Each structure stands twice: as C-alpha cells, then as structure tokens.
Short mmCIF file of C-alpha atoms (C1' of nucleotides) in Angstrom, two decimals:
data_model
loop_
_atom_site.label_atom_id
_atom_site.label_comp_id
_atom_site.label_asym_id
_atom_site.label_seq_id
_atom_site.Cartn_x
_atom_site.Cartn_y
_atom_site.Cartn_z
CA MET A 1 10.43 -36.46 4.62
CA PRO A 2 10.15 -36.27 7.78
CA SER A 3 7.47 -33.33 8.68
CA ILE A 4 9.13 -29.95 11.26
CA ARG A 5 5.74 -30.52 12.53
CA GLU A 6 6.36 -32.51 15.17
CA ALA A 7 10.05 -31.77 16.84
CA VAL A 8 9.26 -28.06 16.09
CA ALA A 9 5.21 -27.84 17.84
CA ALA A 10 5.62 -25.49 20.27
CA MET A 11 5.90 -22.73 16.96
CA GLN A 12 2.41 -23.24 15.84
CA ALA A 13 1.31 -20.93 19.23
CA GLN A 14 2.29 -18.41 16.95
CA GLY A 15 -0.21 -19.04 14.40
CA GLY A 16 -2.37 -21.78 15.36
CA LEU A 17 -1.60 -23.12 18.74
CA GLN A 18 -2.85 -26.44 17.40
CA HIS A 19 -0.39 -27.16 20.92
CA PRO A 20 -1.21 -25.05 23.73
CA GLU A 21 0.05 -27.78 26.39
CA ILE A 22 3.36 -25.99 24.74
CA GLY A 23 3.33 -22.81 26.26
CA PRO A 24 3.86 -19.48 23.87
CA GLU A 25 7.39 -18.89 27.23
CA VAL A 26 8.41 -22.02 24.82
CA ASP A 27 8.58 -20.55 22.14
CA ALA A 28 10.36 -17.41 22.87
CA LEU A 29 13.25 -19.25 24.80
CA VAL A 30 13.02 -21.45 21.40
CA ARG A 31 13.32 -18.50 19.54
CA ASP A 32 15.85 -16.88 21.47
CA VAL A 33 18.13 -19.45 21.74
CA ILE A 34 18.26 -19.56 17.87
CA GLY A 35 18.55 -15.86 17.06
CA GLN A 36 21.26 -16.28 19.65
CA ILE A 37 23.00 -18.94 17.90
CA ALA A 38 21.60 -18.91 14.63
CA ASP A 39 24.58 -17.01 14.31
CA LYS A 40 27.65 -16.17 11.06
CA TRP A 41 30.92 -16.37 13.93
CA THR A 42 29.36 -18.93 16.48
CA MET A 43 29.15 -21.65 13.43
CA LEU A 44 32.29 -20.20 12.33
CA ILE A 45 33.58 -20.75 16.45
CA LEU A 46 31.94 -23.71 16.68
CA GLU A 47 33.30 -25.71 12.96
CA ALA A 48 36.86 -24.22 13.64
CA LEU A 49 37.02 -25.74 17.84
CA GLU A 50 34.89 -29.38 15.49
CA GLU A 51 38.32 -29.44 13.10
CA HIS A 52 40.81 -28.74 15.78
CA GLY A 53 40.16 -29.87 19.28
CA THR A 54 40.82 -27.25 21.71
CA LEU A 55 41.62 -24.24 20.89
CA ARG A 56 43.91 -20.62 21.91
CA PHE A 57 42.01 -17.28 22.08
CA THR A 58 44.71 -16.63 18.84
CA GLN A 59 44.25 -19.76 16.99
CA VAL A 60 40.41 -19.70 16.49
CA GLY A 61 40.57 -15.91 15.86
CA ARG A 62 43.46 -17.64 12.55
CA ILE A 63 41.30 -20.60 11.50
CA VAL A 64 38.22 -19.10 11.61
CA GLY A 65 39.64 -15.47 9.69
CA GLY A 66 38.82 -12.17 8.73
CA ILE A 67 37.13 -11.97 12.29
CA SER A 68 37.64 -8.67 13.54
CA GLN A 69 39.08 -9.05 17.82
CA LYS A 70 35.97 -7.10 18.75
CA MET A 71 33.42 -10.12 17.61
CA LEU A 72 36.05 -13.41 18.18
CA THR A 73 35.70 -12.20 22.58
CA LYS A 74 32.33 -11.37 21.55
CA THR A 75 30.89 -14.41 20.15
CA LEU A 76 32.98 -16.32 22.12
CA ARG A 77 31.53 -14.88 25.52
CA GLN A 78 27.94 -15.30 23.71
CA MET A 79 29.17 -19.17 23.64
CA GLU A 80 29.82 -19.43 26.52
CA CYS A 81 27.80 -18.02 28.97
CA ASP A 82 24.66 -20.03 26.63
CA GLY A 83 27.11 -22.89 27.25
CA LEU A 84 28.11 -24.09 23.93
CA ILE A 85 32.15 -23.67 25.06
CA THR A 86 34.61 -24.41 27.31
CA ARG A 87 36.34 -21.32 28.12
CA THR A 88 39.52 -22.50 31.06
CA VAL A 89 41.91 -19.88 31.90
CA HIS A 90 45.82 -20.64 32.40
CA PRO A 91 46.66 -18.08 35.57
CA VAL A 92 50.70 -17.13 33.57
CA ILE A 93 52.28 -15.30 31.88
CA PRO A 94 51.71 -13.76 29.73
CA PRO A 95 47.58 -15.24 29.69
CA HIS A 96 46.55 -19.10 28.43
CA VAL A 97 42.49 -19.49 28.03
CA ASP A 98 42.70 -22.43 26.28
CA TYR A 99 38.51 -23.51 24.45
CA THR A 100 36.57 -26.23 23.99
CA MET A 101 33.31 -27.37 23.01
CA SER A 102 30.28 -29.01 25.75
CA GLU A 103 28.68 -32.07 25.08
CA ILE A 104 25.93 -29.60 24.00
CA GLY A 105 27.62 -27.76 21.74
CA ARG A 106 29.07 -30.83 19.67
CA GLU A 107 24.69 -31.46 19.21
CA LEU A 108 24.57 -27.86 17.67
CA THR A 109 26.79 -28.51 15.76
CA ALA A 110 26.15 -32.03 14.05
CA ALA A 111 22.69 -30.89 14.00
CA PHE A 112 23.91 -28.08 12.01
CA CYS A 113 26.03 -30.18 10.03
CA GLY A 114 23.38 -31.08 7.07
CA VAL A 115 22.83 -26.65 6.65
CA TRP A 116 26.51 -27.09 5.24
CA VAL A 117 26.29 -30.52 3.47
CA TRP A 118 22.56 -28.37 1.75
CA ALA A 119 24.71 -25.30 1.23
CA GLU A 120 27.47 -27.16 -0.60
CA THR A 121 25.55 -29.24 -2.59
CA TYR A 122 23.06 -25.99 -3.14
CA TYR A 123 25.86 -23.31 -3.25
CA SER A 124 24.97 -23.09 -7.36
CA GLN A 125 22.15 -23.87 -7.83
CA VAL A 126 21.95 -20.03 -5.63
CA ASP A 127 24.37 -18.81 -7.38
CA ALA A 128 22.27 -19.27 -10.53
CA ALA A 129 19.06 -18.29 -9.14
CA ARG A 130 20.59 -15.60 -7.90
CA ALA A 131 21.25 -14.27 -11.75
CA ALA A 132 18.01 -15.67 -13.27
CA PHE A 133 16.90 -12.81 -10.54
CA ARG A 134 18.84 -10.25 -11.87
CA MET A 135 18.07 -10.49 -14.91
CA ARG A 136 13.84 -10.78 -14.28
CA SER A 137 14.37 -7.24 -12.36
CA GLN A 138 16.25 -5.61 -15.63
CA SER A 139 13.79 -6.54 -17.45
CA MET B 1 40.18 -21.04 4.89
CA PRO B 2 40.76 -24.78 4.35
CA SER B 3 38.12 -25.35 7.23
CA ILE B 4 34.84 -25.46 5.78
CA ARG B 5 36.61 -27.22 3.56
CA GLU B 6 37.91 -30.25 5.30
CA ALA B 7 34.73 -30.11 6.85
CA VAL B 8 32.44 -30.75 3.77
CA ALA B 9 34.89 -32.88 2.75
CA ALA B 10 34.31 -35.04 6.13
CA MET B 11 30.62 -34.83 5.70
CA GLN B 12 30.39 -36.21 2.42
CA ALA B 13 32.47 -38.79 3.03
CA GLN B 14 30.19 -39.73 5.86
CA GLY B 15 27.07 -39.05 4.13
CA GLY B 16 28.88 -40.39 0.40
CA LEU B 17 28.60 -37.06 -2.06
CA GLN B 18 31.34 -36.62 -3.76
CA HIS B 19 32.55 -33.16 -5.53
CA PRO B 20 35.93 -32.98 -7.43
CA GLU B 21 37.18 -29.94 -6.61
CA ILE B 22 36.71 -27.05 -3.29
CA GLY B 23 38.38 -23.89 -4.50
CA PRO B 24 38.60 -20.50 -2.17
CA GLU B 25 35.68 -19.16 -4.28
CA VAL B 26 33.29 -22.31 -3.20
CA ASP B 27 34.44 -22.11 0.22
CA ALA B 28 32.87 -17.53 -0.21
CA LEU B 29 30.49 -18.22 -1.71
CA VAL B 30 29.48 -21.78 0.79
CA ARG B 31 29.68 -18.53 3.67
CA ASP B 32 27.88 -16.16 1.74
CA VAL B 33 24.89 -18.40 1.42
CA ILE B 34 24.74 -19.64 4.90
CA GLY B 35 25.38 -15.79 5.97
CA GLN B 36 21.75 -15.35 3.72
CA ILE B 37 19.76 -17.95 4.64
CA ALA B 38 21.32 -17.60 9.01
CA ASP B 39 19.10 -15.13 9.91
CA LYS B 40 15.91 -15.71 11.28
CA TRP B 41 12.43 -14.46 9.98
CA THR B 42 14.14 -16.53 7.30
CA MET B 43 13.70 -20.10 9.06
CA LEU B 44 10.95 -18.56 10.38
CA ILE B 45 9.55 -18.00 6.96
CA LEU B 46 10.76 -21.02 6.06
CA GLU B 47 8.72 -22.49 8.52
CA ALA B 48 5.85 -21.01 7.46
CA LEU B 49 5.70 -21.92 4.50
CA GLU B 50 6.55 -25.61 5.66
CA GLU B 51 3.74 -25.69 8.18
CA HIS B 52 0.66 -24.23 6.11
CA GLY B 53 2.46 -24.65 2.13
CA THR B 54 1.02 -21.52 -0.05
CA LEU B 55 0.44 -18.25 1.44
CA ARG B 56 -0.22 -14.61 0.81
CA PHE B 57 2.22 -11.77 1.79
CA THR B 58 -0.43 -10.78 5.06
CA GLN B 59 -0.77 -14.70 5.56
CA VAL B 60 2.96 -14.91 6.02
CA GLY B 61 2.82 -12.24 8.37
CA ARG B 62 0.38 -12.93 11.27
CA ILE B 63 1.52 -15.93 11.06
CA VAL B 64 5.42 -15.28 11.38
CA GLY B 65 4.05 -12.93 13.65
CA GLY B 66 6.58 -9.32 15.10
CA ILE B 67 8.15 -8.50 11.96
CA SER B 68 7.79 -4.90 10.30
CA GLN B 69 6.14 -5.28 7.03
CA LYS B 70 9.30 -3.94 5.45
CA MET B 71 11.50 -6.46 7.25
CA LEU B 72 8.53 -9.17 5.16
CA THR B 73 8.36 -7.39 1.83
CA LYS B 74 13.13 -7.73 2.55
CA THR B 75 13.48 -11.39 3.86
CA LEU B 76 10.81 -12.60 1.25
CA ARG B 77 12.54 -10.79 -1.73
CA GLN B 78 16.47 -12.31 -0.48
CA MET B 79 14.64 -15.09 -0.52
CA GLU B 80 12.77 -15.57 -4.61
CA CYS B 81 16.73 -14.20 -5.30
CA ASP B 82 17.92 -16.90 -3.33
CA GLY B 83 15.73 -19.18 -5.08
CA LEU B 84 14.47 -20.13 -2.63
CA ILE B 85 10.60 -19.40 -2.84
CA THR B 86 8.88 -18.80 -6.01
CA ARG B 87 6.34 -15.76 -6.61
CA THR B 88 3.40 -14.94 -8.01
CA VAL B 89 1.83 -11.95 -8.51
CA HIS B 90 -1.95 -12.40 -9.88
CA PRO B 91 -2.76 -9.59 -11.39
CA VAL B 92 -6.27 -8.36 -9.47
CA ILE B 93 -7.85 -5.85 -8.01
CA PRO B 94 -6.67 -5.73 -5.00
CA PRO B 95 -3.55 -7.82 -5.08
CA HIS B 96 -2.85 -11.67 -4.71
CA VAL B 97 0.79 -12.53 -4.25
CA ASP B 98 1.42 -16.18 -3.19
CA TYR B 99 4.11 -17.12 -2.27
CA THR B 100 5.67 -20.66 -2.11
CA MET B 101 8.31 -22.86 -1.00
CA SER B 102 10.42 -23.99 -3.55
CA GLU B 103 12.20 -27.23 -3.66
CA ILE B 104 15.47 -26.32 -2.35
CA GLY B 105 14.13 -24.38 -0.64
CA ARG B 106 12.58 -27.01 1.32
CA GLU B 107 15.62 -28.69 0.88
CA LEU B 108 17.24 -26.05 3.20
CA THR B 109 14.07 -26.76 5.71
CA ALA B 110 14.83 -30.15 6.34
CA ALA B 111 18.11 -29.20 6.19
CA PHE B 112 17.05 -27.14 9.04
CA CYS B 113 15.00 -29.49 11.07
CA GLY B 114 18.32 -30.83 13.29
CA VAL B 115 18.93 -27.36 14.52
CA TRP B 116 15.30 -26.09 15.65
CA VAL B 117 15.80 -30.23 17.22
CA TRP B 118 18.23 -29.58 19.12
CA ALA B 119 16.31 -26.36 20.36
CA GLU B 120 14.05 -27.96 21.59
CA THR B 121 16.59 -30.62 22.88
CA TYR B 122 18.24 -28.48 24.91
CA TYR B 123 16.61 -25.50 25.04
CA SER B 124 16.72 -25.43 29.38
CA GLN B 125 19.96 -26.10 28.92
CA VAL B 126 20.75 -23.33 28.03
CA ASP B 127 18.58 -21.81 29.87
CA ALA B 128 20.69 -23.15 33.58
CA ALA B 129 23.40 -22.75 31.63
CA ARG B 130 23.37 -18.80 31.23
CA ALA B 131 21.62 -18.50 34.90
CA ALA B 132 25.02 -20.36 35.73
CA PHE B 133 27.16 -18.15 33.82
CA ARG B 134 25.20 -14.85 35.13
CA MET B 135 26.80 -16.52 38.34
CA ARG B 136 29.69 -17.27 38.14
CA SER B 137 30.25 -13.29 37.37
CA GLN B 138 28.48 -11.96 40.06
CA SER B 139 31.05 -13.68 42.17
"C1'" DT C 1 -20.41 8.39 -2.16
"C1'" DT C 2 -17.64 6.96 0.89
"C1'" DC C 3 -14.43 2.93 3.52
"C1'" DT C 4 -12.15 -0.91 2.19
"C1'" DA C 5 -8.75 -4.39 1.42
"C1'" DT C 6 -3.98 -5.87 -0.59
"C1'" DA C 7 1.35 -5.68 -0.79
"C1'" DG C 8 4.14 -2.75 -1.05
"C1'" DG C 9 7.26 1.49 -2.19
"C1'" DC C 10 9.26 5.04 0.37
"C1'" DA C 11 10.92 8.76 3.86
"C1'" DC C 12 12.97 9.07 8.41
"C1'" DC C 13 14.78 7.84 12.28
"C1'" DA C 14 16.86 4.91 16.28
"C1'" DA C 15 19.53 1.32 17.93
"C1'" DA C 16 22.71 -2.04 17.29
"C1'" DA C 17 25.77 -4.78 13.85
"C1'" DG C 18 30.26 -4.25 13.36
"C1'" DG C 19 35.69 -2.15 12.68
"C1'" DA C 20 40.25 -0.46 13.45
"C1'" DG C 21 43.90 0.91 16.35
"C1'" DA C 22 44.91 2.21 20.81
"C1'" DG C 23 46.66 0.41 25.40
"C1'" DT C 24 47.52 -3.22 29.56
"C1'" DG C 25 49.67 -5.78 32.88
"C1'" DT C 26 54.27 -8.76 32.79
"C1'" DG C 27 57.10 -13.21 32.63
"C1'" DA C 28 61.08 -14.69 29.50
"C1'" DT C 29 63.40 -13.08 25.42
"C1'" DG C 30 67.75 -10.19 22.77
"C1'" DC D 1 67.29 -1.69 28.28
"C1'" DA D 2 63.85 -2.65 24.55
"C1'" DT D 3 61.15 -4.62 23.09
"C1'" DC D 4 57.22 -8.81 22.12
"C1'" DA D 5 53.52 -12.44 22.74
"C1'" DC D 6 48.53 -13.94 24.92
"C1'" DA D 7 44.04 -12.01 25.81
"C1'" DC D 8 41.68 -9.65 26.26
"C1'" DT D 9 39.53 -4.05 27.03
"C1'" DC D 10 38.29 0.76 25.44
"C1'" DT D 11 36.81 4.11 22.55
"C1'" DC D 12 35.32 5.93 18.32
"C1'" DC D 13 33.85 6.43 14.34
"C1'" DT D 14 30.67 3.72 10.31
"C1'" DT D 15 27.52 0.20 8.61
"C1'" DT D 16 23.11 -1.60 8.89
"C1'" DT D 17 19.39 -3.64 10.61
"C1'" DG D 18 15.02 -2.51 11.72
"C1'" DG D 19 10.90 -0.01 13.10
"C1'" DT D 20 6.61 4.05 11.58
"C1'" DG D 21 4.20 6.44 9.70
"C1'" DC D 22 2.91 8.04 4.70
"C1'" DC D 23 1.59 6.57 -0.25
"C1'" DT D 24 -0.16 4.17 -4.44
"C1'" DA D 25 -3.80 2.18 -7.32
"C1'" DT D 26 -9.30 0.68 -7.49
"C1'" DA D 27 -13.36 -2.99 -7.51
"C1'" DG D 28 -15.93 -4.26 -4.46
"C1'" DA D 29 -18.93 -3.93 0.23
"C1'" DA D 30 -22.17 -0.39 3.13
#
DNA sequence: TTCTATAGGCACCAAAAGGAGAGTGTGATG
DNA sequence: CATCACACTCTCCTTTTGGTGCCTATAGAA
C-alpha cells in the first residue's frame, strides 16, 4: 500500500516540517480546498453529474434528493467558483441553466471513487462497530 | 436514490467487486457513513495517525494543529465509535491514552489518498478558477 | 508544600449551517 | 384571464458547530 507521505508532504508542515521546500501557504490552500470539496452535497452533485451528464437546476435537485433549494444554489455556486462545474445560462423565458462537470471535476470524482467503494465495502463493519461501541458505553 | 446505487454498481464492475443486492436502506447507510467520515478533522487525524503510528491525545492535537480540545475529543470519539481507530486507556496517573488506526481506518486512508493527490495537483487551478470567478462576478 | 502534566468533562456563548416558505419575472398554455 | 414553469432570491427560524474557560484526580518533581 503506497504511503500517503509523498502525496501530501505539504501537510507535514504542521507536524514536523520534514519537507521545508513546500511552504505553509500551500498547506493552507490544500487544506482549504479539501475543506470546501469534502462536503456532502458537493460529492452527491458531482456524482449526479457524472451519472447523467449535463443537467438543469431542478434535475440536479431531483436526482440528489433531500436537498433544499437554498443549499442547491449555494453548493452549485461554490462548485462553479472552484471550477468543478460549468454553468451555462440560456437567456430564454422561462430560464434555462445547464450544469456540466469540468475536467478537474471529473478528476475529483474519479479520485473520490475509492471512498465510495470503501463505504460500500465497509458500511456493515462500521455499523457493527457502532453497535459494539454502544454496548461498551452502557456497561 | 438510484444514482448512488448505480454508481457503486459501476465501480464494483470496474473493480471486480460483487455484491448481490443493494437496497435503499444500504444506500442510506452509505450516505450516513460518508457524511460522518467526510469531515475535515477526521481526515486530518487519520493522516496524522498514518504518518506517526500510535499517538496520545495531546500528540494528535499538536500534529493536526488548530483544533480545539473539544473538537479533538469529539472527533476521536466518533472515530472510535465508527471503528476507524482503537482507543487504549492505561490506568495510570497521570492518564495515558493511546490512539491507533484500525484496519478499516487504514483502508479508508488509502482510499482517500486519491483525493489528497487531487488537491495537491489541482489546488493552483482551483485558485485560478476562483480568481476568474471573482472577475466575472464584478463585471 | 506547591506546582505540573494528562485526558478529558461541563457550561456558556457566538457563528454558521441549513430548512421552510414566500416572492419574482414573463412567455407560453389552457 | 388565470395559471404554470424555471431558476433562482430573500427573510425568518431552528439546529448544529465550534471556541473559551474552568473543573477533576493524583503521582512525581521542585
């Protein structure tokens, strides 16, 4: 199993500064990016777009499911801002807006694939661990 | 939600994994698990443990950096509950508690490696996209 | 004797996230 | 004429998140 060490050497800046050539500002940026994209709705929207290609506003909402209009707007704006998706407005009435994944959005989806597989593989073990934890806490 | 179900099925087809049936309750659980572990502090703590092996409470706090005691306690508890880490209490004074990654914690870290690499690779493009977005918004 | 270190618990408070519902503009449709 | 549809925006409200400071026990050091 390849170590995460090489890939995220910048993160060591906090702990031991074993790689001084990667500055703390890079570390902060990577942290910030992770903080933004490591969001529930972002991942679900990425997945919806990966599945269905180009989608309209309400279509994204329907496919993701359980998301309020407010959060849908906000998350889509953030993703557009970060360059994960492309927003195309057709100036017609009623309004028509298309959302499409960008190249780095596709790359991120591919990178996140492993986490989905992990969840699918281990969710039962996580569930068992939670039950065991509750039993331990009671005694 | 059929979207996740199909996506995971596609991943399994790609990776050669096989699961006979995936119901909506499984989907909800997977969503829940993703929602729990897709957390900033959880990821940083996982990385700290991957880097340094077994750690004590204050060591984790120092290595992660910028985390309050309250959030450290809470996140560690959640991770222990989910079975991502193992907590060992040595009944001595002053108290001594060790935190170690479990097997599924290591698997998750490995699965998440791709996202760290993505962030390392594309953070500059994300930064550029944000600047472009701000320019667009102004005009 | 006094002080320190460890791993938290608990109470209080500020800030942010997030949901519900109403409003908006207008062309097409009944 | 009235209604619908889309893609939002806005306000009000509740819930969650997260920070700060104070508290605990006690062996060993100063």
